[in-house]
PDB file of C-alpha atoms in Angstrom:
ATOM      1  CA  UNK A   1       0.000   0.000   0.000  1.00  0.00           C
ATOM      2  CA  UNK A   2       1.928   3.018  -1.294  1.00  0.00           C
ATOM      3  CA  UNK A   3      -0.581   5.702  -0.190  1.00  0.00           C
ATOM      4  CA  UNK A   4      -0.217   8.908  -2.210  1.00  0.00           C
ATOM      5  CA  UNK A   5       2.665   9.026  -4.669  1.00  0.00           C
ATOM      6  CA  UNK A   6       3.966  12.003  -6.647  1.00  0.00           C
ATOM      7  CA  UNK A   7       6.398  12.324  -9.510  1.00  0.00           C
ATOM      8  CA  UNK A   8       8.797  13.939 -10.131  1.00  0.00           C
ATOM      9  CA  UNK A   9      10.367  14.825  -6.774  1.00  0.00           C
ATOM     10  CA  UNK A  10      12.147  17.845  -8.195  1.00  0.00           C
ATOM     11  CA  UNK A  11      12.082  19.718 -11.484  1.00  0.00           C
ATOM     12  CA  UNK A  12      13.599  22.850 -12.941  1.00  0.00           C
ATOM     13  CA  UNK A  13      11.604  24.589 -15.680  1.00  0.00           C
ATOM     14  CA  UNK A  14      12.385  27.529 -17.899  1.00  0.00           C
ATOM     15  CA  UNK A  15       9.882  30.368 -18.118  1.00  0.00           C
ATOM     16  CA  UNK A  16       7.197  29.500 -20.655  1.00  0.00           C
ATOM     17  CA  UNK A  17       7.704  25.729 -20.520  1.00  0.00           C
ATOM     18  CA  UNK A  18       4.923  23.353 -19.596  1.00  0.00           C
ATOM     19  CA  UNK A  19       4.860  20.214 -17.490  1.00  0.00           C
ATOM     20  CA  UNK A  20       2.553  17.770 -15.743  1.00  0.00           C
ATOM     21  CA  UNK A  21       2.913  16.829 -12.108  1.00  0.00           C
ATOM     22  CA  UNK A  22       1.700  13.305 -11.506  1.00  0.00           C
ATOM     23  CA  UNK A  23      -0.269  12.135  -8.476  1.00  0.00           C
ATOM     24  CA  UNK A  24      -1.670   8.699  -7.762  1.00  0.00           C
ATOM     25  CA  UNK A  25      -3.296   7.075  -4.757  1.00  0.00           C
ATOM     26  CA  UNK A  26      -4.082   3.446  -4.086  1.00  0.00           C
ATOM     27  CA  UNK A  27      -6.430   3.880  -1.116  1.00  0.00           C
ATOM     28  CA  UNK A  28      -9.622   4.101  -3.206  1.00  0.00           C
ATOM     29  CA  UNK A  29     -10.161   7.645  -1.970  1.00  0.00           C
ATOM     30  CA  UNK A  30     -12.784   9.569  -3.867  1.00  0.00           C
ATOM     31  CA  UNK A  31     -11.500  13.057  -3.051  1.00  0.00           C
ATOM     32  CA  UNK A  32      -8.172  14.361  -4.305  1.00  0.00           C
ATOM     33  CA  UNK A  33      -6.509  17.749  -3.920  1.00  0.00           C
ATOM     34  CA  UNK A  34      -3.582  19.795  -5.148  1.00  0.00           C
ATOM     35  CA  UNK A  35      -1.953  22.305  -2.820  1.00  0.00           C
ATOM     36  CA  UNK A  36       1.069  24.537  -3.189  1.00  0.00           C
ATOM     37  CA  UNK A  37       3.399  25.606  -0.401  1.00  0.00           C
ATOM     38  CA  UNK A  38       5.439  28.747  -0.858  1.00  0.00           C
ATOM     39  CA  UNK A  39       8.566  29.259   1.284  1.00  0.00           C
ATOM     40  CA  UNK A  40       7.774  29.812   4.966  1.00  0.00           C
ATOM     41  CA  UNK A  41       4.050  29.489   4.418  1.00  0.00           C
ATOM     42  CA  UNK A  42       1.245  27.023   4.904  1.00  0.00           C
ATOM     43  CA  UNK A  43      -0.439  25.241   2.006  1.00  0.00           C
ATOM     44  CA  UNK A  44      -2.986  26.757  -0.357  1.00  0.00           C
ATOM     45  CA  UNK A  45      -5.511  24.797  -2.416  1.00  0.00           C
ATOM     46  CA  UNK A  46      -5.095  24.924  -6.199  1.00  0.00           C
ATOM     47  CA  UNK A  47      -7.703  22.422  -7.483  1.00  0.00           C
ATOM     48  CA  UNK A  48      -9.654  19.540  -6.089  1.00  0.00           C
ATOM     49  CA  UNK A  49     -11.758  16.652  -7.312  1.00  0.00           C
ATOM     50  CA  UNK A  50     -14.649  14.832  -5.661  1.00  0.00           C
ATOM     51  CA  UNK A  51     -14.551  11.917  -8.068  1.00  0.00           C
ATOM     52  CA  UNK A  52     -13.570  10.800 -11.541  1.00  0.00           C
ATOM     53  CA  UNK A  53     -14.639  13.374 -14.116  1.00  0.00           C
ATOM     54  CA  UNK A  54     -15.374  16.097 -11.531  1.00  0.00           C
ATOM     55  CA  UNK A  55     -12.933  18.883 -10.703  1.00  0.00           C
ATOM     56  CA  UNK A  56     -13.210  22.374  -9.278  1.00  0.00           C
ATOM     57  CA  UNK A  57     -11.040  25.385  -8.537  1.00  0.00           C
ATOM     58  CA  UNK A  58      -9.498  26.153  -5.170  1.00  0.00           C
ATOM     59  CA  UNK A  59      -7.966  29.397  -3.917  1.00  0.00           C
ATOM     60  CA  UNK A  60      -5.115  29.770  -6.427  1.00  0.00           C
ATOM     61  CA  UNK A  61      -6.060  28.015  -9.714  1.00  0.00           C
ATOM     62  CA  UNK A  62      -4.625  30.496 -12.218  1.00  0.00           C
ATOM     63  CA  UNK A  63      -1.927  29.007 -14.429  1.00  0.00           C
ATOM     64  CA  UNK A  64      -2.932  25.411 -13.710  1.00  0.00           C
ATOM     65  CA  UNK A  65      -5.253  22.762 -15.090  1.00  0.00           C
ATOM     66  CA  UNK A  66      -6.317  19.371 -13.814  1.00  0.00           C
ATOM     67  CA  UNK A  67      -8.139  16.313 -15.013  1.00  0.00           C
ATOM     68  CA  UNK A  68      -9.463  13.233 -13.231  1.00  0.00           C
ATOM     69  CA  UNK A  69     -10.116  10.415 -15.647  1.00  0.00           C
ATOM     70  CA  UNK A  70      -9.712   7.674 -13.023  1.00  0.00           C
ATOM     71  CA  UNK A  71     -10.210   7.411  -9.260  1.00  0.00           C
ATOM     72  CA  UNK A  72      -6.501   6.776  -8.754  1.00  0.00           C
ATOM     73  CA  UNK A  73      -4.873   9.575 -10.759  1.00  0.00           C
ATOM     74  CA  UNK A  74      -5.062  13.356 -10.510  1.00  0.00           C
ATOM     75  CA  UNK A  75      -2.420  15.088 -12.665  1.00  0.00           C
ATOM     76  CA  UNK A  76      -1.733  18.822 -12.409  1.00  0.00           C
ATOM     77  CA  UNK A  77      -0.770  20.620 -15.596  1.00  0.00           C
ATOM     78  CA  UNK A  78       1.290  23.819 -15.648  1.00  0.00           C
ATOM     79  CA  UNK A  79       1.019  25.776 -18.872  1.00  0.00           C
ATOM     80  CA  UNK A  80       3.515  28.566 -19.606  1.00  0.00           C
ATOM     81  CA  UNK A  81       5.478  28.302 -16.374  1.00  0.00           C
ATOM     82  CA  UNK A  82       6.227  31.550 -14.535  1.00  0.00           C
ATOM     83  CA  UNK A  83       8.678  32.295 -11.683  1.00  0.00           C
ATOM     84  CA  UNK A  84       5.664  32.837  -9.379  1.00  0.00           C
ATOM     85  CA  UNK A  85       4.932  29.116  -9.729  1.00  0.00           C
ATOM     86  CA  UNK A  86       8.173  28.211  -7.984  1.00  0.00           C
ATOM     87  CA  UNK A  87       6.847  26.256  -5.028  1.00  0.00           C
ATOM     88  CA  UNK A  88       6.433  22.836  -3.486  1.00  0.00           C
ATOM     89  CA  UNK A  89       3.340  21.040  -4.746  1.00  0.00           C
ATOM     90  CA  UNK A  90       1.486  18.553  -2.609  1.00  0.00           C
ATOM     91  CA  UNK A  91      -1.177  16.146  -3.705  1.00  0.00           C
ATOM     92  CA  UNK A  92      -3.589  14.823  -1.076  1.00  0.00           C
ATOM     93  CA  UNK A  93      -6.498  12.426  -0.951  1.00  0.00           C
ATOM     94  CA  UNK A  94      -9.300  11.584   1.416  1.00  0.00           C
ATOM     95  CA  UNK A  95     -12.408   9.462   1.649  1.00  0.00           C
ATOM     96  CA  UNK A  96     -15.846  10.935   2.031  1.00  0.00           C
ATOM     97  CA  UNK A  97     -19.148   9.109   2.235  1.00  0.00           C
ATOM     98  CA  UNK A  98     -22.538  10.115   3.512  1.00  0.00           C
ATOM     99  CA  UNK A  99     -21.283  13.456   4.777  1.00  0.00           C
ATOM    100  CA  UNK A 100     -18.430  11.882   6.739  1.00  0.00           C
ATOM    101  CA  UNK A 101     -15.149  13.384   5.637  1.00  0.00           C
ATOM    102  CA  UNK A 102     -11.997  11.699   6.678  1.00  0.00           C
ATOM    103  CA  UNK A 103      -8.481  12.978   7.094  1.00  0.00           C
ATOM    104  CA  UNK A 104      -6.523  14.156   4.077  1.00  0.00           C
ATOM    105  CA  UNK A 105      -3.312  12.222   3.484  1.00  0.00           C
ATOM    106  CA  UNK A 106      -0.503  13.884   1.612  1.00  0.00           C
ATOM    107  CA  UNK A 107       2.037  12.747  -0.948  1.00  0.00           C
ATOM    108  CA  UNK A 108       5.754  13.503  -0.528  1.00  0.00           C
ATOM    109  CA  UNK A 109       5.614  16.674  -2.627  1.00  0.00           C
ATOM    110  CA  UNK A 110       7.169  17.919  -5.864  1.00  0.00           C
ATOM    111  CA  UNK A 111       9.650  20.772  -5.632  1.00  0.00           C
ATOM    112  CA  UNK A 112       9.416  23.009  -8.715  1.00  0.00           C
ATOM    113  CA  UNK A 113      11.829  25.771  -9.622  1.00  0.00           C
ATOM    114  CA  UNK A 114      10.998  28.084 -12.528  1.00  0.00           C
ATOM    115  CA  UNK A 115      13.915  30.116 -13.854  1.00  0.00           C
TER     116      UNK A 115
ATOM    117  CA  UNK B   1     -13.619  33.742   6.377  1.00  0.00           C
ATOM    118  CA  UNK B   2     -11.910  31.061   8.360  1.00  0.00           C
ATOM    119  CA  UNK B   3      -8.435  31.713   9.652  1.00  0.00           C
ATOM    120  CA  UNK B   4      -5.727  29.836  11.526  1.00  0.00           C
ATOM    121  CA  UNK B   5      -3.111  31.713  13.532  1.00  0.00           C
ATOM    122  CA  UNK B   6       0.145  30.269  14.809  1.00  0.00           C
ATOM    123  CA  UNK B   7       2.030  32.977  16.676  1.00  0.00           C
ATOM    124  CA  UNK B   8       5.242  31.057  17.412  1.00  0.00           C
ATOM    125  CA  UNK B   9       7.523  31.054  14.349  1.00  0.00           C
ATOM    126  CA  UNK B  10      10.096  28.941  16.197  1.00  0.00           C
ATOM    127  CA  UNK B  11      10.521  27.130  19.483  1.00  0.00           C
ATOM    128  CA  UNK B  12      13.193  25.181  21.325  1.00  0.00           C
ATOM    129  CA  UNK B  13      12.584  22.325  23.734  1.00  0.00           C
ATOM    130  CA  UNK B  14      14.949  20.130  25.682  1.00  0.00           C
ATOM    131  CA  UNK B  15      14.862  16.440  24.837  1.00  0.00           C
ATOM    132  CA  UNK B  16      12.436  14.475  27.060  1.00  0.00           C
ATOM    133  CA  UNK B  17      10.514  17.592  28.075  1.00  0.00           C
ATOM    134  CA  UNK B  18       6.973  18.480  27.012  1.00  0.00           C
ATOM    135  CA  UNK B  19       6.206  21.339  24.647  1.00  0.00           C
ATOM    136  CA  UNK B  20       3.022  23.172  23.644  1.00  0.00           C
ATOM    137  CA  UNK B  21       2.554  24.617  20.178  1.00  0.00           C
ATOM    138  CA  UNK B  22      -0.124  27.288  20.002  1.00  0.00           C
ATOM    139  CA  UNK B  23      -2.946  27.501  17.485  1.00  0.00           C
ATOM    140  CA  UNK B  24      -5.953  29.789  17.478  1.00  0.00           C
ATOM    141  CA  UNK B  25      -8.704  29.739  14.922  1.00  0.00           C
ATOM    142  CA  UNK B  26     -11.545  31.880  13.701  1.00  0.00           C
ATOM    143  CA  UNK B  27     -14.740  30.490  12.241  1.00  0.00           C
ATOM    144  CA  UNK B  28     -18.454  31.161  12.289  1.00  0.00           C
ATOM    145  CA  UNK B  29     -19.306  27.512  11.624  1.00  0.00           C
ATOM    146  CA  UNK B  30     -20.788  25.411  14.403  1.00  0.00           C
ATOM    147  CA  UNK B  31     -19.287  22.221  13.042  1.00  0.00           C
ATOM    148  CA  UNK B  32     -15.611  22.203  12.183  1.00  0.00           C
ATOM    149  CA  UNK B  33     -12.484  20.117  12.438  1.00  0.00           C
ATOM    150  CA  UNK B  34      -8.943  20.923  13.451  1.00  0.00           C
ATOM    151  CA  UNK B  35      -5.821  19.081  12.386  1.00  0.00           C
ATOM    152  CA  UNK B  36      -2.143  19.097  13.159  1.00  0.00           C
ATOM    153  CA  UNK B  37       0.427  18.076  10.580  1.00  0.00           C
ATOM    154  CA  UNK B  38       4.182  17.585  10.965  1.00  0.00           C
ATOM    155  CA  UNK B  39       6.570  18.521   8.170  1.00  0.00           C
ATOM    156  CA  UNK B  40      10.130  17.260   8.736  1.00  0.00           C
ATOM    157  CA  UNK B  41      13.080  18.580   6.762  1.00  0.00           C
ATOM    158  CA  UNK B  42      12.448  15.911   4.143  1.00  0.00           C
ATOM    159  CA  UNK B  43       9.311  17.859   3.215  1.00  0.00           C
ATOM    160  CA  UNK B  44       6.422  15.418   3.493  1.00  0.00           C
ATOM    161  CA  UNK B  45       3.254  16.334   5.393  1.00  0.00           C
ATOM    162  CA  UNK B  46       2.472  13.837   8.126  1.00  0.00           C
ATOM    163  CA  UNK B  47      -0.950  13.794   9.778  1.00  0.00           C
ATOM    164  CA  UNK B  48      -0.678  13.798  13.583  1.00  0.00           C
ATOM    165  CA  UNK B  49      -4.018  14.387  15.238  1.00  0.00           C
ATOM    166  CA  UNK B  50      -7.600  15.518  14.649  1.00  0.00           C
ATOM    167  CA  UNK B  51     -10.183  17.226  16.855  1.00  0.00           C
ATOM    168  CA  UNK B  52     -13.821  17.661  15.900  1.00  0.00           C
ATOM    169  CA  UNK B  53     -15.713  20.635  17.259  1.00  0.00           C
ATOM    170  CA  UNK B  54     -18.300  18.383  18.906  1.00  0.00           C
ATOM    171  CA  UNK B  55     -15.801  15.996  20.434  1.00  0.00           C
ATOM    172  CA  UNK B  56     -16.138  16.232  24.200  1.00  0.00           C
ATOM    173  CA  UNK B  57     -12.760  14.730  24.944  1.00  0.00           C
ATOM    174  CA  UNK B  58      -9.436  16.194  23.901  1.00  0.00           C
ATOM    175  CA  UNK B  59      -7.863  14.103  21.146  1.00  0.00           C
ATOM    176  CA  UNK B  60      -4.778  12.044  21.959  1.00  0.00           C
ATOM    177  CA  UNK B  61      -2.475   9.994  19.742  1.00  0.00           C
ATOM    178  CA  UNK B  62       0.490   8.502  21.542  1.00  0.00           C
ATOM    179  CA  UNK B  63       2.753  11.366  22.663  1.00  0.00           C
ATOM    180  CA  UNK B  64       0.535  13.925  20.932  1.00  0.00           C
ATOM    181  CA  UNK B  65      -2.476  15.497  22.545  1.00  0.00           C
ATOM    182  CA  UNK B  66      -4.637  18.390  21.540  1.00  0.00           C
ATOM    183  CA  UNK B  67      -5.620  20.938  24.179  1.00  0.00           C
ATOM    184  CA  UNK B  68      -8.957  22.049  22.749  1.00  0.00           C
ATOM    185  CA  UNK B  69     -10.521  25.121  24.350  1.00  0.00           C
ATOM    186  CA  UNK B  70     -13.604  25.920  22.322  1.00  0.00           C
ATOM    187  CA  UNK B  71     -14.561  29.136  24.098  1.00  0.00           C
ATOM    188  CA  UNK B  72     -11.076  30.527  23.504  1.00  0.00           C
ATOM    189  CA  UNK B  73     -10.977  29.128  19.966  1.00  0.00           C
ATOM    190  CA  UNK B  74      -7.660  27.487  20.604  1.00  0.00           C
ATOM    191  CA  UNK B  75      -6.364  24.049  19.635  1.00  0.00           C
ATOM    192  CA  UNK B  76      -2.855  23.752  21.016  1.00  0.00           C
ATOM    193  CA  UNK B  77      -0.702  20.714  20.285  1.00  0.00           C
ATOM    194  CA  UNK B  78       1.105  19.180  23.245  1.00  0.00           C
ATOM    195  CA  UNK B  79       4.047  16.881  22.584  1.00  0.00           C
ATOM    196  CA  UNK B  80       5.139  14.947  25.657  1.00  0.00           C
ATOM    197  CA  UNK B  81       8.634  13.521  26.195  1.00  0.00           C
ATOM    198  CA  UNK B  82      10.157  15.280  23.191  1.00  0.00           C
ATOM    199  CA  UNK B  83      12.516  13.306  20.991  1.00  0.00           C
ATOM    200  CA  UNK B  84      15.178  14.521  18.574  1.00  0.00           C
ATOM    201  CA  UNK B  85      13.039  13.232  15.726  1.00  0.00           C
ATOM    202  CA  UNK B  86      10.308  15.683  16.713  1.00  0.00           C
ATOM    203  CA  UNK B  87      12.369  18.531  15.238  1.00  0.00           C
ATOM    204  CA  UNK B  88      10.218  19.709  12.348  1.00  0.00           C
ATOM    205  CA  UNK B  89       7.738  22.290  11.156  1.00  0.00           C
ATOM    206  CA  UNK B  90       4.267  21.890  12.646  1.00  0.00           C
ATOM    207  CA  UNK B  91       1.126  23.156  10.949  1.00  0.00           C
ATOM    208  CA  UNK B  92      -2.283  23.657  12.456  1.00  0.00           C
ATOM    209  CA  UNK B  93      -5.128  23.418   9.942  1.00  0.00           C
ATOM    210  CA  UNK B  94      -8.886  23.779   9.884  1.00  0.00           C
ATOM    211  CA  UNK B  95     -11.354  22.057   7.647  1.00  0.00           C
ATOM    212  CA  UNK B  96     -13.405  24.420   5.513  1.00  0.00           C
ATOM    213  CA  UNK B  97     -16.392  22.819   3.820  1.00  0.00           C
ATOM    214  CA  UNK B  98     -16.701  23.593   0.107  1.00  0.00           C
ATOM    215  CA  UNK B  99     -19.947  24.045  -1.814  1.00  0.00           C
ATOM    216  CA  UNK B 100     -20.089  20.433  -2.971  1.00  0.00           C
ATOM    217  CA  UNK B 101     -19.564  19.137   0.580  1.00  0.00           C
ATOM    218  CA  UNK B 102     -15.929  18.334   0.032  1.00  0.00           C
ATOM    219  CA  UNK B 103     -13.495  20.251   2.128  1.00  0.00           C
ATOM    220  CA  UNK B 104     -10.204  22.018   1.921  1.00  0.00           C
ATOM    221  CA  UNK B 105      -7.702  22.661   4.652  1.00  0.00           C
ATOM    222  CA  UNK B 106      -6.870  26.178   5.789  1.00  0.00           C
ATOM    223  CA  UNK B 107      -3.326  26.181   7.128  1.00  0.00           C
ATOM    224  CA  UNK B 108      -1.549  28.371   9.616  1.00  0.00           C
ATOM    225  CA  UNK B 109       1.947  29.676   8.907  1.00  0.00           C
ATOM    226  CA  UNK B 110       3.563  26.957  10.997  1.00  0.00           C
ATOM    227  CA  UNK B 111       5.878  26.659  14.006  1.00  0.00           C
ATOM    228  CA  UNK B 112       9.410  25.306  13.650  1.00  0.00           C
ATOM    229  CA  UNK B 113      10.314  23.132  16.624  1.00  0.00           C
ATOM    230  CA  UNK B 114      13.906  22.284  17.457  1.00  0.00           C
ATOM    231  CA  UNK B 115      14.603  19.641  20.072  1.00  0.00           C
ATOM    232  CA  UNK B 116      17.918  20.086  21.904  1.00  0.00           C
ATOM    233  CA  UNK B 117      19.831  16.990  23.070  1.00  0.00           C
TER     234      UNK B 117
END
């Protein structure tokens, strides 16, 4: 049981390049989230998904896109990378049923540097 | 809007002693949940403990306990018998329910704890 996995662990991008951050979970969680953590700060929600085919924006969605074609995978796409997107990106998942919302479990993070 | 405040940017504690990390919150919701996460230098976010607003007992998980004072809107984390491996960043977070009944976490700015041998 791997929990939440993220790839890559670290990436350097040039301004204007694009990339996809991968996230997968094997806990059969229906909810998945993407957060970013800027230096010295807490995490902020970028996008989330309540199930396959359903996604919605969080606090800071600009410059990102997501898709959720399967329960297990929730990739985050960066188009036209900008220095302001330099951050650590965390994927999380949780299980929710009948109004009961369980704890969010986080992946190890992807450190992104945009130069 | 919901808000989490952690007023201690950094703290020291002697190994084997107890330490309290402060967290205050602001919400108008009657039902809410509070979490503590640990972030070691390796960067991952590790769930430690959860307290629901209607829970009558303070949450405990091993050496971690949550001192929940609802009237004061505080949810302090107490770590007993500190170990060197407890050195990390600690984040307090609150669950904010989204329109479709999912939820996001609102994080505080964190407290860096250093355990001295």
